[in-house]
Short mmCIF file of C-alpha atoms in Angstrom, two decimals:
data_model
loop_
_atom_site.label_atom_id
_atom_site.label_comp_id
_atom_site.label_asym_id
_atom_site.label_seq_id
_atom_site.Cartn_x
_atom_site.Cartn_y
_atom_site.Cartn_z
CA UNK A 1 99.31 119.49 42.98
CA UNK A 2 102.37 117.29 43.47
CA UNK A 3 103.32 117.32 47.70
CA UNK A 4 107.18 118.17 49.24
CA UNK A 5 108.27 114.84 50.62
CA UNK A 6 111.67 113.25 52.02
CA UNK A 7 114.06 112.40 49.58
CA UNK A 8 117.40 110.63 50.06
CA UNK A 9 119.99 112.19 47.37
CA UNK A 10 122.12 108.69 46.28
CA UNK A 11 123.91 110.47 43.63
CA UNK A 12 124.88 113.53 43.21
CA UNK A 13 122.52 114.33 40.32
CA UNK A 14 120.13 111.71 41.46
CA UNK A 15 117.62 111.09 44.79
CA UNK A 16 114.80 108.50 45.82
CA UNK A 17 111.29 108.59 47.90
CA UNK A 18 112.09 107.96 51.42
CA UNK A 19 109.81 105.78 51.00
CA UNK A 20 109.21 103.82 47.61
CA UNK A 21 106.19 101.88 45.95
CA UNK A 22 106.73 98.24 45.82
CA UNK A 23 106.05 96.00 43.01
CA UNK A 24 106.16 92.64 44.42
CA UNK A 25 102.87 92.49 45.27
CA UNK A 26 101.91 92.54 41.28
CA UNK A 27 103.85 89.73 39.79
CA UNK A 28 101.54 87.36 38.72
CA UNK A 29 101.05 84.59 41.41
CA UNK A 30 101.48 86.38 44.02
CA UNK A 31 97.69 86.67 44.94
CA UNK A 32 96.56 83.72 46.07
CA UNK A 33 93.43 83.28 45.98
CA UNK A 34 91.74 86.26 43.71
CA UNK A 35 93.82 87.96 40.72
CA UNK A 36 94.65 92.16 41.23
CA UNK A 37 92.86 94.54 39.99
CA UNK A 38 95.09 96.54 37.65
CA UNK A 39 93.37 99.21 36.87
CA UNK A 40 92.74 99.75 41.19
CA UNK A 41 96.84 99.13 41.33
CA UNK A 42 97.58 102.17 38.51
CA UNK A 43 94.54 104.06 39.68
CA UNK A 44 96.81 103.54 43.23
CA UNK A 45 100.39 105.05 41.29
CA UNK A 46 98.57 107.30 39.26
CA UNK A 47 97.79 109.21 42.57
CA UNK A 48 101.40 108.29 44.32
CA UNK A 49 102.96 110.02 41.35
CA UNK A 50 100.87 112.91 41.83
CA UNK A 51 101.44 113.33 45.28
CA UNK A 52 105.56 113.25 45.22
CA UNK A 53 105.59 110.22 45.55
CA UNK A 54 107.33 109.06 42.63
CA UNK A 55 109.66 105.64 42.73
CA UNK A 56 109.16 102.65 41.76
CA UNK A 57 110.74 98.86 43.29
CA UNK A 58 110.21 96.11 40.46
CA UNK A 59 112.41 92.91 39.81
CA UNK A 60 113.15 91.10 36.27
CA UNK A 61 112.10 88.33 37.72
CA UNK A 62 108.55 90.08 38.92
CA UNK A 63 105.83 88.17 36.63
CA UNK A 64 104.71 91.13 34.71
CA UNK A 65 105.74 94.13 37.09
CA UNK A 66 108.44 96.08 34.42
CA UNK A 67 105.99 95.61 31.99
CA UNK A 68 102.83 97.10 33.89
CA UNK A 69 105.02 100.87 35.34
CA UNK A 70 106.05 100.68 30.78
CA UNK A 71 102.41 101.16 30.68
CA UNK A 72 102.22 104.07 33.04
CA UNK A 73 105.59 105.64 31.78
CA UNK A 74 103.91 105.49 28.61
CA UNK A 75 101.18 106.97 29.20
CA UNK A 76 102.11 109.66 31.44
CA UNK A 77 105.20 110.29 28.36
CA UNK A 78 102.24 111.01 26.27
CA UNK A 79 100.60 113.08 28.77
CA UNK A 80 103.54 114.79 28.89
CA UNK A 81 103.59 114.28 33.27
CA UNK A 82 106.87 113.36 35.04
CA UNK A 83 107.75 110.07 34.99
CA UNK A 84 108.34 107.82 38.19
CA UNK A 85 111.98 106.54 38.89
CA UNK A 86 112.74 102.81 39.04
CA UNK A 87 114.30 100.54 40.43
CA UNK A 88 114.10 97.10 38.75
CA UNK A 89 116.57 94.67 39.52
CA UNK A 90 118.96 91.42 37.83
CA UNK A 91 118.53 87.99 39.39
CA UNK A 92 120.11 85.85 36.92
CA UNK A 93 118.61 82.29 37.40
CA UNK A 94 120.10 80.24 39.57
CA UNK A 95 121.00 77.25 36.79
CA UNK A 96 122.76 79.82 34.57
CA UNK A 97 125.32 80.72 36.86
CA UNK A 98 128.01 79.19 37.24
CA UNK A 99 127.92 80.11 32.97
CA UNK A 100 126.43 84.18 32.36
CA UNK A 101 128.73 86.51 30.19
CA UNK A 102 128.25 90.36 29.13
CA UNK A 103 126.56 88.93 26.56
CA UNK A 104 124.33 87.24 29.60
CA UNK A 105 124.09 89.95 30.89
CA UNK A 106 123.81 92.62 28.61
CA UNK A 107 120.45 90.95 27.07
CA UNK A 108 118.19 90.54 30.84
CA UNK A 109 119.44 94.34 30.81
CA UNK A 110 118.26 95.26 27.29
CA UNK A 111 114.60 93.07 27.50
CA UNK A 112 114.22 95.49 31.08
CA UNK A 113 114.84 98.69 28.98
CA UNK A 114 112.45 96.86 26.92
CA UNK A 115 109.62 96.18 29.26
CA UNK A 116 109.84 99.92 30.95
CA UNK A 117 110.47 101.48 27.37
CA UNK A 118 113.13 103.61 28.57
CA UNK A 119 116.53 104.33 27.54
CA UNK A 120 118.83 104.50 30.78
CA UNK A 121 117.34 102.43 33.75
CA UNK A 122 118.03 104.54 37.23
CA UNK A 123 118.62 101.37 39.52
CA UNK A 124 119.59 97.75 38.92
CA UNK A 125 120.15 96.17 41.62
CA UNK A 126 122.16 92.86 41.43
CA UNK A 127 121.07 89.19 43.01
CA UNK A 128 123.04 86.00 43.35
CA UNK A 129 121.52 83.02 44.06
CA UNK A 130 124.44 80.93 45.24
CA UNK A 131 127.87 82.62 46.86
CA UNK A 132 129.71 79.35 46.67
CA UNK A 133 129.29 79.10 43.10
CA UNK A 134 132.38 81.64 41.07
CA UNK A 135 131.25 84.68 38.62
CA UNK A 136 129.70 86.98 41.05
CA UNK A 137 131.46 89.58 40.87
CA UNK A 138 132.36 89.34 37.19
CA UNK A 139 129.22 88.99 36.35
CA UNK A 140 128.87 92.88 38.74
CA UNK A 141 131.39 93.75 36.47
CA UNK A 142 129.90 93.42 33.06
CA UNK A 143 126.92 95.26 34.57
CA UNK A 144 129.13 98.48 35.46
CA UNK A 145 130.31 97.74 31.38
CA UNK A 146 126.94 98.85 30.64
CA UNK A 147 127.15 101.20 33.21
CA UNK A 148 129.85 102.94 31.53
CA UNK A 149 127.63 102.96 28.18
CA UNK A 150 124.81 104.52 29.49
CA UNK A 151 122.60 101.67 29.85
CA UNK A 152 122.29 102.40 34.50
CA UNK A 153 122.81 105.46 36.05
CA UNK A 154 123.36 103.41 39.99
CA UNK A 155 124.75 100.02 40.41
CA UNK A 156 123.26 98.33 43.48
CA UNK A 157 122.96 95.03 45.19
CA UNK A 158 119.43 93.10 46.66
CA UNK A 159 119.80 90.69 49.40
CA UNK A 160 123.57 90.30 49.88
CA UNK A 161 125.26 88.78 53.40
CA UNK A 162 127.86 91.48 54.79
CA UNK A 163 130.88 89.33 53.31
CA UNK A 164 129.76 89.61 49.71
CA UNK A 165 128.64 92.82 49.70
CA UNK A 166 132.11 93.48 51.89
CA UNK A 167 133.30 91.18 48.00
CA UNK A 168 131.31 93.88 45.53
CA UNK A 169 133.03 96.12 47.16
CA UNK A 170 136.63 95.36 47.88
CA UNK A 171 136.35 94.32 43.55
CA UNK A 172 135.62 98.27 42.94
CA UNK A 173 132.37 97.37 42.21
CA UNK A 174 130.12 100.73 42.41
CA UNK A 175 127.16 99.54 44.47
CA UNK A 176 125.19 102.50 45.95
CA UNK A 177 122.53 100.68 47.80
CA UNK A 178 121.46 97.33 49.30
CA UNK A 179 117.97 96.33 49.34
CA UNK A 180 117.59 94.07 52.48
CA UNK A 181 114.31 92.97 55.10
CA UNK A 182 114.55 94.70 58.33
CA UNK A 183 112.17 95.60 60.46
CA UNK A 184 110.93 96.18 63.89
CA UNK A 185 110.15 91.84 63.72
CA UNK A 186 113.68 90.85 61.86
CA UNK A 187 116.89 92.85 63.28
CA UNK A 188 119.58 90.96 61.61
CA UNK A 189 120.91 93.40 59.49
CA UNK A 190 121.52 95.98 62.40
CA UNK A 191 124.66 92.71 63.12
CA UNK A 192 126.61 93.28 60.17
CA UNK A 193 125.25 95.27 57.40
CA UNK A 194 124.46 98.78 59.07
CA UNK A 195 128.08 98.57 60.70
CA UNK A 196 129.32 97.49 56.97
CA UNK A 197 127.15 100.62 55.09
CA UNK A 198 128.65 102.71 58.06
CA UNK A 199 132.17 101.55 56.98
CA UNK A 200 131.86 102.49 53.17
CA UNK A 201 128.42 104.60 52.78
CA UNK A 202 127.20 102.24 51.11
CA UNK A 203 122.60 102.42 51.94
CA UNK A 204 120.03 100.38 52.84
CA UNK A 205 116.94 99.77 51.26
CA UNK A 206 114.36 98.18 53.06
CA UNK A 207 111.36 95.45 52.28
CA UNK A 208 109.04 94.34 54.86
CA UNK A 209 109.07 96.54 57.65
CA UNK A 210 105.11 96.01 58.26
CA UNK A 211 105.54 92.60 57.73
CA UNK A 212 103.40 92.57 54.43
CA UNK A 213 101.09 94.23 56.58
CA UNK A 214 101.07 91.83 60.08
CA UNK A 215 102.78 94.96 61.84
CA UNK A 216 99.77 96.90 61.09
CA UNK A 217 96.42 97.24 64.02
CA UNK A 218 94.10 94.94 61.73
CA UNK A 219 96.28 91.89 63.75
CA UNK A 220 95.55 92.80 67.07
CA UNK A 221 94.79 90.60 70.12
CA UNK A 222 93.68 88.44 67.44
CA UNK A 223 94.54 84.45 66.97
CA UNK A 224 97.14 83.46 65.18
CA UNK A 225 95.77 82.30 61.37
CA UNK A 226 95.96 78.94 59.38
CA UNK A 227 99.19 79.74 57.39
CA UNK A 228 96.90 78.00 54.65
CA UNK A 229 94.18 80.66 54.45
CA UNK A 230 96.04 83.08 53.98
CA UNK A 231 96.03 85.74 50.89
CA UNK A 232 98.92 86.22 49.87
CA UNK A 233 102.44 85.33 49.25
CA UNK A 234 104.33 87.72 51.76
CA UNK A 235 101.38 87.18 54.60
CA UNK A 236 102.72 83.22 53.58
CA UNK A 237 105.86 85.23 54.59
CA UNK A 238 105.90 87.28 57.68
CA UNK A 239 103.59 85.07 59.52
CA UNK A 240 107.47 82.84 59.20
CA UNK A 241 109.33 85.27 60.23
CA UNK A 242 106.85 85.67 63.20
CA UNK A 243 106.97 82.19 63.75
CA UNK A 244 110.93 82.53 64.07
CA UNK A 245 111.63 85.17 65.63
CA UNK A 246 108.86 87.01 68.64
CA UNK A 247 106.13 84.50 68.32
CA UNK A 248 102.70 85.13 67.61
CA UNK A 249 102.35 85.84 71.95
CA UNK A 250 105.94 88.28 71.60
CA UNK A 251 104.47 89.79 68.35
CA UNK A 252 101.34 90.38 70.04
CA UNK A 253 103.23 92.48 72.81
CA UNK A 254 104.34 94.75 69.92
CA UNK A 255 101.76 95.04 68.25
CA UNK A 256 100.24 95.81 72.02
CA UNK A 257 103.48 98.31 72.68
CA UNK A 258 103.37 100.17 69.41
CA UNK A 259 99.72 100.45 70.07
CA UNK A 260 100.48 102.64 73.21
CA UNK A 261 102.25 105.06 70.97
CA UNK A 262 99.52 105.41 68.09
CA UNK A 263 97.78 106.83 70.68
CA UNK A 264 100.06 109.30 71.99
CA UNK A 265 101.24 110.52 67.82
CA UNK A 266 97.89 109.51 66.45
CA UNK A 267 100.67 107.63 63.69
CA UNK A 268 99.56 104.32 62.63
CA UNK A 269 101.23 101.25 63.89
CA UNK A 270 102.51 100.71 60.10
CA UNK A 271 104.12 104.11 59.94
CA UNK A 272 105.23 103.98 62.95
CA UNK A 273 107.10 100.67 62.29
CA UNK A 274 108.49 101.90 59.49
CA UNK A 275 109.70 105.28 60.95
CA UNK A 276 111.57 102.98 62.98
CA UNK A 277 113.60 101.52 59.98
CA UNK A 278 113.72 105.68 58.27
CA UNK A 279 115.30 105.90 62.09
CA UNK A 280 119.10 104.40 61.13
CA UNK A 281 121.46 106.83 60.00
CA UNK A 282 122.35 104.20 57.02
CA UNK A 283 118.56 103.06 55.37
CA UNK A 284 118.03 106.03 52.57
CA UNK A 285 114.30 104.46 52.06
CA UNK A 286 112.26 101.47 52.57
CA UNK A 287 110.40 99.76 50.41
CA UNK A 288 106.35 98.99 51.41
CA UNK A 289 103.82 97.87 49.21
CA UNK A 290 100.68 99.55 47.65
CA UNK A 291 98.42 97.42 44.90
CA UNK A 292 95.71 98.82 46.00
CA UNK A 293 94.18 102.61 45.89
CA UNK A 294 92.74 101.55 49.43
CA UNK A 295 95.93 101.97 50.63
CA UNK A 296 97.38 105.50 49.05
CA UNK A 297 95.93 107.02 51.98
CA UNK A 298 97.87 105.48 55.12
#
């Protein structure tokens, strides 16, 4: 049975789930200690789909993830089941930035289409590694041409700062969303991105809302871990965020506040942390990675 869950209308004919399942944690090399159980991950994703969470995030550079989603799409198509909505990313190699042409962009987009086994990509989120390298706007324009050919439904960006997102919007690129890191630990988007989105109509899709699991009951009242002994790259990344923002003691104070809110609301710390971000009017959705069936219920 499919439940009715909150959705966000991004285009007149397209909406996404307000909680999007992330794919970075599925990439080869993300786990630092043990291999991922892909059969269990597929079970988790099927359960999410059965409950109406039909939107999934990935990238052309997340090794193996577009192919993983493609297997789910083929299996569900063969069974006559509803298909997931896939938001992928176009991330040209840093070494290629100065030499990108129309053929390069079409080759990468065609590869994503082939990996996923679809005729049109629901969303392509464009990333540009170095704003000092010319060609960013022209490259986005090639994506628009592919959109006009029917290969892309929505063009978005990922990890763009406000200044360069404005450059694209001012150039007439129809940017629907910008994906960025935004959480109780990292509120940088409130300085410039949120006001820009309020002005231009671009929406935010936010990752890091649960800080790789650090915004959860598991870490309340425990000493700071050794960064070299963490089990995956997400935990390494967000421990560095904690060090750069609140520090471990300030972070523990935040967890205690959230624990008191949990007692009042019955919601988990992770849920409360994500709801804070979803409460910002310019935020369309939050990306929360689930890589095993044990995390699906929460």
